[in-house]
Structure formats: structure tokens, C-alpha cells
XYZ file of C-alpha atoms in Angstrom:
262
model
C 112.780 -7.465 174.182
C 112.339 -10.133 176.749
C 115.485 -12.503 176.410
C 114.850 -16.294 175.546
C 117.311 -19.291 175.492
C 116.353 -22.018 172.982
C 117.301 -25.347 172.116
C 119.495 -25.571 169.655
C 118.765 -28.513 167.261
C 120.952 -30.131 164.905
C 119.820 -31.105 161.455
C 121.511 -32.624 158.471
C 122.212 -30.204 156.056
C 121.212 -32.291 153.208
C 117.602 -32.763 154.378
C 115.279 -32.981 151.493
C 113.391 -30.029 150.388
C 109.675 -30.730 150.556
C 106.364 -29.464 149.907
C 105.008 -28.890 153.045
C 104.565 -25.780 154.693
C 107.057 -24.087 156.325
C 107.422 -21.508 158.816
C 110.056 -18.727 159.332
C 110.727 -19.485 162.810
C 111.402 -23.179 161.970
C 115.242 -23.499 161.154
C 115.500 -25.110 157.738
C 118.297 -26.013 155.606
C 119.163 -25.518 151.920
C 119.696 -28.573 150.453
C 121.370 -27.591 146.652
C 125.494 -28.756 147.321
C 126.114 -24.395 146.398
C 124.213 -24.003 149.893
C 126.569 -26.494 151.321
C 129.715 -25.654 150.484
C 129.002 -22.174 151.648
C 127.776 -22.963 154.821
C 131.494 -24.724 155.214
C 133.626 -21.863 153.971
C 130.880 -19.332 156.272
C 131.838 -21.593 159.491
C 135.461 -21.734 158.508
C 135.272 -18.238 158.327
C 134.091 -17.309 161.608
C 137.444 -18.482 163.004
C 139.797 -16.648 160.817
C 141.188 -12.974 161.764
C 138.993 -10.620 163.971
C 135.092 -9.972 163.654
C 133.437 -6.937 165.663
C 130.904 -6.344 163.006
C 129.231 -9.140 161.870
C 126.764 -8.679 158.900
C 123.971 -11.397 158.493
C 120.997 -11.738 155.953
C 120.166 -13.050 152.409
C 121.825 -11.969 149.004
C 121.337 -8.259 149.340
C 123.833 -8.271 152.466
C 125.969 -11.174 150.992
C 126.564 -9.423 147.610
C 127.697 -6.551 149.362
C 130.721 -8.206 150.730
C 131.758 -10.580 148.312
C 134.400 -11.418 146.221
C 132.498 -12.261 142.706
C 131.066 -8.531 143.100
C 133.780 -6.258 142.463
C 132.749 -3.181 142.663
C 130.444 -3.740 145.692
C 133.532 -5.233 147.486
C 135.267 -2.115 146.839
C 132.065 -0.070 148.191
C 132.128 -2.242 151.335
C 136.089 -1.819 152.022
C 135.656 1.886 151.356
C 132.873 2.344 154.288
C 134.333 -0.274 156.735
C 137.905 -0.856 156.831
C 138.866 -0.711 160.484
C 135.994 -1.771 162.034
C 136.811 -5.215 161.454
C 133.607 -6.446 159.795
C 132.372 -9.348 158.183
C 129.710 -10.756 155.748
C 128.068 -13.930 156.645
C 125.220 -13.277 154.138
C 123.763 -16.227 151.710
C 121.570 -15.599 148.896
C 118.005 -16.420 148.361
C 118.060 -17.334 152.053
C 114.707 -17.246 153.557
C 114.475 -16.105 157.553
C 114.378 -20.176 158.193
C 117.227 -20.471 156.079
C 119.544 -17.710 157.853
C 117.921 -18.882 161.337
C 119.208 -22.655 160.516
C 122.386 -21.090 159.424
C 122.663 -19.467 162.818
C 121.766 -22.350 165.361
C 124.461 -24.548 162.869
C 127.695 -22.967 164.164
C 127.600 -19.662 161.825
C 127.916 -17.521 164.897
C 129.696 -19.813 167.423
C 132.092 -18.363 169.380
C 132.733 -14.944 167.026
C 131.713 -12.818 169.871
C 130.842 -9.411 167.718
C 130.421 -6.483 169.141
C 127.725 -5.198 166.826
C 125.241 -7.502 164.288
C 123.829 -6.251 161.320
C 120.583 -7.981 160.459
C 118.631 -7.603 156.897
C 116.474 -10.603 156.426
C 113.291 -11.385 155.161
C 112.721 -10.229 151.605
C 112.913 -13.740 149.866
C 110.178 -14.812 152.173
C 108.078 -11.812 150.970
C 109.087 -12.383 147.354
C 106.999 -11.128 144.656
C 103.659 -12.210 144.773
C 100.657 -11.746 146.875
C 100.005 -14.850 149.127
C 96.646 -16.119 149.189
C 96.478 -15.455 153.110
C 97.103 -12.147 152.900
C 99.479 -9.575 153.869
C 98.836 -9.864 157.326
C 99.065 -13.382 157.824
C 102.019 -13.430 155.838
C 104.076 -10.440 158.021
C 103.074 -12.010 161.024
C 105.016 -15.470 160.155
C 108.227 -13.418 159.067
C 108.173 -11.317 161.926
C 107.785 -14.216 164.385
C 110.669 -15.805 162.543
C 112.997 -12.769 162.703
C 111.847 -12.877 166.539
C 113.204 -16.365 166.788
C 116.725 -14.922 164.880
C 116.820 -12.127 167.320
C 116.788 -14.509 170.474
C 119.204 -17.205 168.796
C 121.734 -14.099 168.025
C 121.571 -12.720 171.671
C 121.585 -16.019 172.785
C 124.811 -16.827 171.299
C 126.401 -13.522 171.525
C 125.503 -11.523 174.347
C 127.951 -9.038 174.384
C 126.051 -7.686 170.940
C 124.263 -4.790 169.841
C 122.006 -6.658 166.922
C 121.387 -3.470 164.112
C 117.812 -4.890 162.938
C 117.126 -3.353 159.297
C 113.634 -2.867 157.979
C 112.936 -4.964 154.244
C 114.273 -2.809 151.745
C 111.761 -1.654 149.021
C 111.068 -3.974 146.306
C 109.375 -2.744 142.670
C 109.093 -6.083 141.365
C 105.762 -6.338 142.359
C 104.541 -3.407 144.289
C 101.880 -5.000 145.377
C 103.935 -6.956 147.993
C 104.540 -3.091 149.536
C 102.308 -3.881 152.138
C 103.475 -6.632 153.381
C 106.664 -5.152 153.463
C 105.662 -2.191 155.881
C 103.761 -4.455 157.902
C 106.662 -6.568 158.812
C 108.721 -3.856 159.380
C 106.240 -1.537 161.800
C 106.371 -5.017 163.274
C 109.751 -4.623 163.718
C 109.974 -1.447 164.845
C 108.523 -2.690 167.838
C 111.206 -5.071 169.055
C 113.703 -2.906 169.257
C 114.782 -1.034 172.502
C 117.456 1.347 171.701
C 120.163 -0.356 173.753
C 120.915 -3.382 172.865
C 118.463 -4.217 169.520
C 118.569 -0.818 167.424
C 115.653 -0.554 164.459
C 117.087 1.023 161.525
C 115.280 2.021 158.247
C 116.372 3.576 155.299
C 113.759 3.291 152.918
C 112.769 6.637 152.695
C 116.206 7.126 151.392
C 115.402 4.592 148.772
C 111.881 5.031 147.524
C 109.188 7.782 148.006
C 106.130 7.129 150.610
C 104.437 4.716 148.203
C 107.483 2.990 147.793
C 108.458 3.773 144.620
C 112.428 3.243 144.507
C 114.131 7.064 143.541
C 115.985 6.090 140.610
C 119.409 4.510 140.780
C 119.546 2.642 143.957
C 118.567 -0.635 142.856
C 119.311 -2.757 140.224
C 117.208 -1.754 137.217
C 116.957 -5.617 136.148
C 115.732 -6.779 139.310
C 114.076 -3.706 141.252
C 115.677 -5.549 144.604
C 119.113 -5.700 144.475
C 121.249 -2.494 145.786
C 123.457 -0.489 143.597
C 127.013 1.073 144.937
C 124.103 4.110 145.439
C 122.086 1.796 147.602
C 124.635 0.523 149.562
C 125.824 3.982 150.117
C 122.724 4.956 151.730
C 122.985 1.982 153.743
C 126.235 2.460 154.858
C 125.999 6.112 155.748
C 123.190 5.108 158.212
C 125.375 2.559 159.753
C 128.474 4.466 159.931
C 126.968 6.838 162.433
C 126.142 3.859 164.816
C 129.230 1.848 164.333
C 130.654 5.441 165.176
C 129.189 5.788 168.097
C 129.358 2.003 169.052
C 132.782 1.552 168.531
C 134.519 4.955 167.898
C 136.052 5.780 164.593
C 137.726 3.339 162.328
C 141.643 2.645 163.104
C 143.873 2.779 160.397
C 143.923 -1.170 160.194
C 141.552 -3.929 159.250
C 141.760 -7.219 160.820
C 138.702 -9.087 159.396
C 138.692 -12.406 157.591
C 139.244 -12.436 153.967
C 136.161 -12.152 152.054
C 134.127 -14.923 150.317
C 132.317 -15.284 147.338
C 129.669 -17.505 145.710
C 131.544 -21.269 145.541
C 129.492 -21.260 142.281
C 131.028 -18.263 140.573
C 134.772 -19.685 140.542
């Protein structure tokens, strides 16, 4: 992928949601005080212990990491300690969300050796837009373009792990959207410095079906510990050859949790 600088514009986070239309690859704040007060504790965090792993996305990446989910904390410290990595995740972040997120200070100065990037599910959601699939994969995949240049942009040094949309059952008519984004994103990768990773045929069968037990049965979205672990054993082999094998030490920021949830 051809490198691009951009602009970086500041906007007040408390910017009124509206109506209008909105595009992925215009950055675009949450506006709910939740949103907020993460956003603080996410820039705080940036500047507290070490980061070489830096994990980005909505609420499938942030739940992963975080301290109101237990057992998934537990499944993350299991599979990374050593490699010094963090979760900068929000939920029911759209791409415009995480991309506002970004150009906002989230990744300022961190200087990660390798991102992980799952984004774009909340803009699919669970419907069928009356524009079509195609229309509608086009517009994410510009605005995960316009993530992928603001990450290189600001860390350089990077190898950005782009993850194809997980399944969703949910709907399964949004399927196709899904796999449209993602051959889309297939595309932008070159194998050296933005690596295309997808694991869905670990999670579903060919018509996207999800094999039982690796997401949330309530949802149909949401990983289980199974999930994750499929997810993780993918990325382990990369982070192994990226950075070596784990030490025996963990110098990553403490993790955070939903401001909500205490």
C-alpha cells in the first residue's frame, strides 16, 4: 500500500450526534459521557508501562482485554504475557469512531512494534442496507483504508495485523457484505509491513455458519474463550516470528475496563 500523510483534525468530543449521513473514512466522535471518559483513561493509558503490541478495534477486541470480563482477561494474559501488549478497543465503535479515536491522541507517541486491527462489524451490523452490499463494503473498506494510513502515519516503525470481520449469525444475510469487505481487504495488504489475517474458516463453515461454541450463543457476534483462542493461536505465530518468543516478564499498562461497569 502506497503511504499517505493526512491532516489530522481536531474535533470536540462532545459534538452532537446527528442524522446525516456519515461515512467510515470521516473521523467521528461518540458523544454519550461512557465514550468520553474512555477515550481519557485510553489516552492516559498509552503513556503508562511499555506497549509493543497494540490491539485496536470495537467491542470484540476491547472485551478481550478488559477488566469487567474476567475470564476473557485471563484468556488474554494466558496468550500474551511478555509481549507487552495492549487493548485500546471501544465498543460499538464504528470504523469512524476508532479512526476519530486514532487521529485524537490514542496512538501518539506509543511507538508499537506490531498493531492488531479488527474493525468494522458495527458498521455492517445486522441488517441489509438499502444500497446494497456492495455499496455498503466499499464505504467500510475505504474507511479502514483511511485507519491504515493514519496508523502508519503515526507509527511507522509498525507492522499493522489487519483482521478480516469475524462471522456474524445474527443476520446471515449481512454474510455478504462481510466477505466483500474483507476480499477487499485482502488486497491491501503486502506481507511486510500490513499482514491480512483471517480466521473465519476457523469459526464458521464456507457459508458462514459459526461451528458451535465460538461465539456467544446470545449474540451470534461476540467471541467466546474458544473464539479468542482461535484468534490468538493465529497471532501467536506472527508475534512469534515478529518479535521472538515471549520473555518471562510483562511490562504493559494495566488493563481497563468499561467506566460504566464500576
Amino acid at each position: 500500500m502506497k503511504k499517505a500523510f493526512v491532516a489530522l483534525a481536531v474535533l470536540p468530543i462532545a459534538l452532537a450526534q446527528t442524522d446525516a449521513v456519515r461515512h467510515a473514512d470521516e473521523p467521528f466522535p461518540r458523544s454519550d459521557k461512557n465514550s468520553q471518559i474512555a477515550h481519557e483513561q485510553l489516552l492516559a493509558k498509552r503513556n503508562q508501562g511499555r506497549i509493543d503490541v497494540y490491539f485496536e478495534g470495537d467491542s470484540i477486541t476491547r472485551r478481550w482485554g478488559a477488566t469487567d470480563y474476567p475470564q476473557l482477561l485471563a484468556n488474554w494474559k494466558g496468550n500474551f504475557f511478555g509481549w507487552n501488549a495492549a487493548d485500546f478497543g471501544w465498543g460499538a465503535d464504528r470504523v469512524e469512531n476508532i479512526l476519530w479515536r486514532i487521529e485524537n491522541g490514542e496512538l501518539d507517541d506509543v511507538n508499537p512494534k506490531v498493531i492488531v486491527l479488527l474493525a468494522g462489524t458495527n458498521n455492517v451490523g445486522n441488517k441489509v442496507v438499502p444500497e446494497g452490499p456492495d455499496a455498503a463494503a466499499a464505504d467500510v473498506t475505504r474507511g479502514l483504508a483511511a485507519l491504515l494510513r493514519v496508523m502508519e502515519a503515526k507509527a511507522p516503525g509498525a507492522v499493522i495485523v489487519l483482521m478480516g470481520i469475524f462471522p456474524r449469525n445474527d443476520n446471515m444475510a449481512v454474510m455478504s457484505e462481510i466477505d466483500r469487505i474483507n476480499a477487499n481487504l485482502s488486497k491491501m495488504a503486502d506481507g511486510h509491513k500490513i499482514r491480512y489475517m483471517n480466521v473465519n474458516d476457523r469459526l464458521a463453515d464456507a457459508d458462514g455458519k459459526l461451528f458451535d461454541g465460538m461465539m456467544n450463543s446470545k449474540d451470534q457476534l461476540h467471541p467466546t474463550v474458544k473464539g479468542y483462542q482461535v484468534w490468538a493461536d493465529a497471532l501467536k505465530l506472527v508475534l512469534t516470528e515478529l518479535l521472538g518468543a515471549p520473555p518471562g516478564e510483562d511490562h504493559s499498562p494495566p488493563p481497563t475496563g468499561d467506566p460504566s461497569a464500576r
